[in-house]
PDB file of C-alpha atoms in Angstrom:
ATOM      1  CA  MET V   1      -6.831   7.710 -28.840  1.00  0.00           C
ATOM      2  CA  GLU V   2      -4.715  10.115 -30.758  1.00  0.00           C
ATOM      3  CA  ALA V   3      -0.934  10.324 -30.499  1.00  0.00           C
ATOM      4  CA  THR V   4       1.043  13.393 -31.447  1.00  0.00           C
ATOM      5  CA  HIS V   5       4.516  12.369 -32.565  1.00  0.00           C
ATOM      6  CA  SER V   6       7.385  14.264 -31.008  1.00  0.00           C
ATOM      7  CA  PRO V   7      11.041  13.442 -30.437  1.00  0.00           C
ATOM      8  CA  ALA V   8      11.689   9.883 -29.229  1.00  0.00           C
ATOM      9  CA  ALA V   9      11.753  10.873 -25.554  1.00  0.00           C
ATOM     10  CA  GLU V  10       8.438  12.747 -25.597  1.00  0.00           C
ATOM     11  CA  ALA V  11       4.872  12.074 -26.639  1.00  0.00           C
ATOM     12  CA  ALA V  12       1.484  13.704 -26.240  1.00  0.00           C
ATOM     13  CA  LEU V  13      -1.656  11.577 -26.157  1.00  0.00           C
ATOM     14  CA  THR V  14      -5.351  12.344 -25.972  1.00  0.00           C
ATOM     15  CA  LEU V  15      -7.308   9.791 -23.943  1.00  0.00           C
ATOM     16  CA  THR V  16     -11.080   9.681 -23.698  1.00  0.00           C
ATOM     17  CA  SER V  17     -11.780   7.216 -20.881  1.00  0.00           C
ATOM     18  CA  PRO V  18     -10.423   5.779 -17.631  1.00  0.00           C
ATOM     19  CA  ASP V  19     -10.026   2.448 -19.473  1.00  0.00           C
ATOM     20  CA  GLN V  20      -7.654   4.115 -21.931  1.00  0.00           C
ATOM     21  CA  MET V  21      -5.699   5.637 -19.019  1.00  0.00           C
ATOM     22  CA  GLN V  22      -5.353   2.214 -17.433  1.00  0.00           C
ATOM     23  CA  GLU V  23      -4.327   0.697 -20.777  1.00  0.00           C
ATOM     24  CA  LEU V  24      -1.661   3.392 -21.128  1.00  0.00           C
ATOM     25  CA  GLY V  25      -0.334   2.304 -17.736  1.00  0.00           C
ATOM     26  CA  ARG V  26      -0.180  -1.323 -18.887  1.00  0.00           C
ATOM     27  CA  ARG V  27       1.725  -0.285 -22.002  1.00  0.00           C
ATOM     28  CA  ILE V  28       4.161   1.930 -20.102  1.00  0.00           C
ATOM     29  CA  ALA V  29       4.805  -1.004 -17.742  1.00  0.00           C
ATOM     30  CA  LYS V  30       6.270  -2.955 -20.673  1.00  0.00           C
ATOM     31  CA  LEU V  31       9.019  -0.302 -20.897  1.00  0.00           C
ATOM     32  CA  LEU V  32       9.797  -0.236 -17.174  1.00  0.00           C
ATOM     33  CA  ARG V  33      12.598  -2.028 -15.390  1.00  0.00           C
ATOM     34  CA  PRO V  34      14.061  -2.052 -11.875  1.00  0.00           C
ATOM     35  CA  GLY V  35      15.430   1.348 -10.930  1.00  0.00           C
ATOM     36  CA  ASP V  36      12.928   3.372 -12.939  1.00  0.00           C
ATOM     37  CA  LEU V  37      11.376   6.473 -11.422  1.00  0.00           C
ATOM     38  CA  VAL V  38       8.008   7.621 -12.764  1.00  0.00           C
ATOM     39  CA  MET V  39       6.670  11.034 -11.736  1.00  0.00           C
ATOM     40  CA  LEU V  40       2.952  11.722 -12.154  1.00  0.00           C
ATOM     41  CA  THR V  41       1.594  15.268 -12.284  1.00  0.00           C
ATOM     42  CA  GLY V  42      -2.044  16.297 -12.557  1.00  0.00           C
ATOM     43  CA  GLU V  43      -4.833  17.845 -10.563  1.00  0.00           C
ATOM     44  CA  LEU V  44      -7.047  15.833  -8.222  1.00  0.00           C
ATOM     45  CA  GLY V  45      -9.109  13.361 -10.225  1.00  0.00           C
ATOM     46  CA  ALA V  46      -6.926  13.632 -13.326  1.00  0.00           C
ATOM     47  CA  GLY V  47      -6.216   9.892 -13.465  1.00  0.00           C
ATOM     48  CA  LYS V  48      -2.841   9.449 -11.744  1.00  0.00           C
ATOM     49  CA  THR V  49      -3.962   6.480  -9.655  1.00  0.00           C
ATOM     50  CA  THR V  50      -5.844   4.965 -12.613  1.00  0.00           C
ATOM     51  CA  LEU V  51      -2.611   5.111 -14.629  1.00  0.00           C
ATOM     52  CA  THR V  52      -0.711   3.557 -11.713  1.00  0.00           C
ATOM     53  CA  ARG V  53      -3.313   0.777 -11.489  1.00  0.00           C
ATOM     54  CA  GLY V  54      -2.487  -0.039 -15.116  1.00  0.00           C
ATOM     55  CA  LEU V  55       1.238   0.035 -14.317  1.00  0.00           C
ATOM     56  CA  GLY V  56       0.625  -2.459 -11.515  1.00  0.00           C
ATOM     57  CA  GLU V  57      -1.350  -4.749 -13.815  1.00  0.00           C
ATOM     58  CA  GLY V  58       1.336  -4.535 -16.471  1.00  0.00           C
ATOM     59  CA  LEU V  59       4.098  -5.271 -13.960  1.00  0.00           C
ATOM     60  CA  GLY V  60       2.129  -8.168 -12.447  1.00  0.00           C
ATOM     61  CA  VAL V  61       2.230  -6.957  -8.855  1.00  0.00           C
ATOM     62  CA  ARG V  62       0.248  -8.116  -5.840  1.00  0.00           C
ATOM     63  CA  GLY V  63      -2.529  -6.096  -4.288  1.00  0.00           C
ATOM     64  CA  ALA V  64      -5.044  -3.586  -5.523  1.00  0.00           C
ATOM     65  CA  VAL V  65      -3.391  -0.328  -6.510  1.00  0.00           C
ATOM     66  CA  THR V  66      -5.237   2.436  -4.713  1.00  0.00           C
ATOM     67  CA  SER V  67      -4.292   5.991  -3.814  1.00  0.00           C
ATOM     68  CA  PRO V  68      -1.637   5.945  -1.055  1.00  0.00           C
ATOM     69  CA  THR V  69      -2.679   9.403   0.178  1.00  0.00           C
ATOM     70  CA  PHE V  70      -3.085   8.412   3.813  1.00  0.00           C
ATOM     71  CA  VAL V  71      -0.187   5.959   4.019  1.00  0.00           C
ATOM     72  CA  ILE V  72       2.092   8.058   1.775  1.00  0.00           C
ATOM     73  CA  ALA V  73       3.823   4.990   0.287  1.00  0.00           C
ATOM     74  CA  ARG V  74       2.602   1.505  -0.559  1.00  0.00           C
ATOM     75  CA  VAL V  75       4.750  -1.389  -1.826  1.00  0.00           C
ATOM     76  CA  HIS V  76       3.269  -3.940  -4.231  1.00  0.00           C
ATOM     77  CA  PRO V  77       5.561  -6.982  -4.586  1.00  0.00           C
ATOM     78  CA  SER V  78       5.821  -8.693  -7.936  1.00  0.00           C
ATOM     79  CA  LEU V  79       3.903 -11.916  -8.521  1.00  0.00           C
ATOM     80  CA  VAL V  80       5.886 -12.714 -11.674  1.00  0.00           C
ATOM     81  CA  GLY V  81       9.523 -12.262 -10.609  1.00  0.00           C
ATOM     82  CA  GLY V  82       9.741  -8.660 -11.822  1.00  0.00           C
ATOM     83  CA  PRO V  83      10.320  -5.467  -9.901  1.00  0.00           C
ATOM     84  CA  ALA V  84       8.063  -4.389  -7.052  1.00  0.00           C
ATOM     85  CA  LEU V  85       5.950  -1.284  -7.548  1.00  0.00           C
ATOM     86  CA  VAL V  86       6.467   1.395  -4.900  1.00  0.00           C
ATOM     87  CA  HIS V  87       3.546   3.833  -5.146  1.00  0.00           C
ATOM     88  CA  VAL V  88       4.095   7.141  -3.357  1.00  0.00           C
ATOM     89  CA  ASP V  89       1.749  10.079  -2.835  1.00  0.00           C
ATOM     90  CA  ALA V  90       3.868  13.134  -2.009  1.00  0.00           C
ATOM     91  CA  TYR V  91       0.861  15.474  -1.791  1.00  0.00           C
ATOM     92  CA  ARG V  92       0.939  15.789   2.001  1.00  0.00           C
ATOM     93  CA  LEU V  93       4.708  16.065   2.210  1.00  0.00           C
ATOM     94  CA  GLY V  94       5.910  19.600   2.776  1.00  0.00           C
ATOM     95  CA  GLY V  95       8.175  19.636  -0.215  1.00  0.00           C
ATOM     96  CA  GLY V  96      11.427  19.192   1.590  1.00  0.00           C
ATOM     97  CA  LEU V  97      13.781  16.518   0.361  1.00  0.00           C
ATOM     98  CA  ASP V  98      14.258  15.507   4.018  1.00  0.00           C
ATOM     99  CA  GLU V  99      10.704  14.146   4.185  1.00  0.00           C
ATOM    100  CA  MET V 100      11.221  12.230   0.935  1.00  0.00           C
ATOM    101  CA  GLU V 101      14.521  10.875   2.244  1.00  0.00           C
ATOM    102  CA  ASP V 102      12.708   9.586   5.338  1.00  0.00           C
ATOM    103  CA  LEU V 103      10.775   7.263   3.020  1.00  0.00           C
ATOM    104  CA  ASP V 104      14.077   5.636   1.922  1.00  0.00           C
ATOM    105  CA  LEU V 105      13.028   5.692  -1.714  1.00  0.00           C
ATOM    106  CA  ASP V 106      16.674   5.769  -2.744  1.00  0.00           C
ATOM    107  CA  VAL V 107      17.020   2.336  -1.094  1.00  0.00           C
ATOM    108  CA  SER V 108      13.940   0.963  -2.883  1.00  0.00           C
ATOM    109  CA  LEU V 109      14.727   2.487  -6.265  1.00  0.00           C
ATOM    110  CA  PRO V 110      17.479   0.138  -7.548  1.00  0.00           C
ATOM    111  CA  GLU V 111      15.293  -2.998  -7.369  1.00  0.00           C
ATOM    112  CA  SER V 112      11.829  -1.466  -7.783  1.00  0.00           C
ATOM    113  CA  VAL V 113       9.793   0.771 -10.033  1.00  0.00           C
ATOM    114  CA  VAL V 114       8.983   3.864  -7.982  1.00  0.00           C
ATOM    115  CA  VAL V 115       5.902   5.870  -9.001  1.00  0.00           C
ATOM    116  CA  VAL V 116       5.430   9.226  -7.277  1.00  0.00           C
ATOM    117  CA  GLU V 117       2.242  11.250  -7.495  1.00  0.00           C
ATOM    118  CA  TRP V 118       2.652  14.975  -6.742  1.00  0.00           C
ATOM    119  CA  GLY V 119       6.448  14.611  -6.824  1.00  0.00           C
ATOM    120  CA  ASP V 120       7.343  17.793  -8.714  1.00  0.00           C
ATOM    121  CA  GLY V 121      10.123  19.614  -6.914  1.00  0.00           C
ATOM    122  CA  LYS V 122      10.443  16.769  -4.414  1.00  0.00           C
ATOM    123  CA  VAL V 123      11.927  13.670  -6.047  1.00  0.00           C
ATOM    124  CA  GLU V 124      14.000  14.819  -9.010  1.00  0.00           C
ATOM    125  CA  ASP V 125      17.201  14.306  -7.009  1.00  0.00           C
ATOM    126  CA  LEU V 126      16.458  10.589  -6.619  1.00  0.00           C
ATOM    127  CA  SER V 127      17.523   9.843 -10.185  1.00  0.00           C
ATOM    128  CA  ASP V 128      19.011  11.554 -13.220  1.00  0.00           C
ATOM    129  CA  ASP V 129      16.685   9.356 -15.292  1.00  0.00           C
ATOM    130  CA  ARG V 130      12.914   9.508 -14.921  1.00  0.00           C
ATOM    131  CA  LEU V 131       9.696   9.326 -16.851  1.00  0.00           C
ATOM    132  CA  HIS V 132       7.513  12.356 -16.204  1.00  0.00           C
ATOM    133  CA  VAL V 133       3.822  11.922 -16.989  1.00  0.00           C
ATOM    134  CA  VAL V 134       1.664  15.062 -16.958  1.00  0.00           C
ATOM    135  CA  ILE V 135      -2.121  14.608 -17.119  1.00  0.00           C
ATOM    136  CA  HIS V 136      -4.440  17.528 -17.919  1.00  0.00           C
ATOM    137  CA  ARG V 137      -8.198  17.520 -18.093  1.00  0.00           C
ATOM    138  CA  VAL V 138      -9.291  18.947 -21.411  1.00  0.00           C
ATOM    139  CA  VAL V 139     -11.389  22.032 -20.636  1.00  0.00           C
ATOM    140  CA  GLY V 140     -14.135  23.343 -22.869  1.00  0.00           C
ATOM    141  CA  ASN V 141     -15.034  19.823 -23.938  1.00  0.00           C
ATOM    142  CA  THR V 142     -18.353  18.193 -23.121  1.00  0.00           C
ATOM    143  CA  ASP V 143     -16.567  14.887 -22.450  1.00  0.00           C
ATOM    144  CA  ASP V 144     -15.404  15.141 -18.817  1.00  0.00           C
ATOM    145  CA  GLU V 145     -13.263  12.020 -19.289  1.00  0.00           C
ATOM    146  CA  GLN V 146     -10.971  13.491 -21.943  1.00  0.00           C
ATOM    147  CA  ARG V 147      -7.358  13.921 -20.849  1.00  0.00           C
ATOM    148  CA  GLN V 148      -4.252  15.255 -22.530  1.00  0.00           C
ATOM    149  CA  VAL V 149      -1.280  13.184 -21.380  1.00  0.00           C
ATOM    150  CA  THR V 150       2.317  14.225 -21.983  1.00  0.00           C
ATOM    151  CA  LEU V 151       5.068  11.673 -21.462  1.00  0.00           C
ATOM    152  CA  ARG V 152       8.596  13.034 -21.200  1.00  0.00           C
ATOM    153  CA  GLY V 153      11.645  10.891 -20.640  1.00  0.00           C
ATOM    154  CA  VAL V 154      14.491  12.597 -18.809  1.00  0.00           C
ATOM    155  CA  GLY V 155      18.071  11.324 -18.918  1.00  0.00           C
ATOM    156  CA  ALA V 156      20.012   8.714 -20.834  1.00  0.00           C
ATOM    157  CA  ARG V 157      17.682   5.865 -19.779  1.00  0.00           C
ATOM    158  CA  TRP V 158      14.803   7.417 -21.736  1.00  0.00           C
ATOM    159  CA  ALA V 159      16.745   9.043 -24.596  1.00  0.00           C
ATOM    160  CA  THR V 160      15.792   6.343 -27.106  1.00  0.00           C
ATOM    161  CA  ALA V 161      12.411   5.337 -25.686  1.00  0.00           C
ATOM    162  CA  GLU V 162       9.644   5.172 -28.271  1.00  0.00           C
ATOM    163  CA  LEU V 163       7.042   6.878 -26.146  1.00  0.00           C
ATOM    164  CA  ALA V 164       4.957   8.080 -29.111  1.00  0.00           C
ATOM    165  CA  GLY V 165       4.185   4.489 -30.092  1.00  0.00           C
ATOM    166  CA  LEU V 166       2.605   3.554 -26.742  1.00  0.00           C
ATOM    167  CA  MET V 167      -0.985   4.030 -27.884  1.00  0.00           C
ATOM    168  CA  ALA V 168      -0.605   3.381 -31.590  1.00  0.00           C
TER     169      ALA V 168
END
């Protein structure tokens, strides 16, 4: 794992396996608290759900974290007295904020950690503060597992986050 150091609210990481992606999720979970919104962006198979599985492990939530594509949103209650994990797949939603509002994520957000896959242009209005994780497959590399992950904190909540140190 290689980390590229950027300003405190941004980091770029190169991961070479699904295990590293899951470990990144566990490490990010240590930074999360109730009310946090995490947006995940990446093509199909990039590792969004693998990262979320690590978040769930790190938060100590109940239930196997799997892709919520067909149910759109899945709630994983905490087993350790922490926040629940609300895992949302916005892929099939048309992009209108009305559909996102129907999920009542704004009600869940204050006491939960809400993770939204495919949320670009759909969930930014839920919170001024969010962690945006962008996952790209590295092309031209013989290792199909290699991913470039960019973490960007938006808003005052993430202004002082030490994101670059997550995989050190």
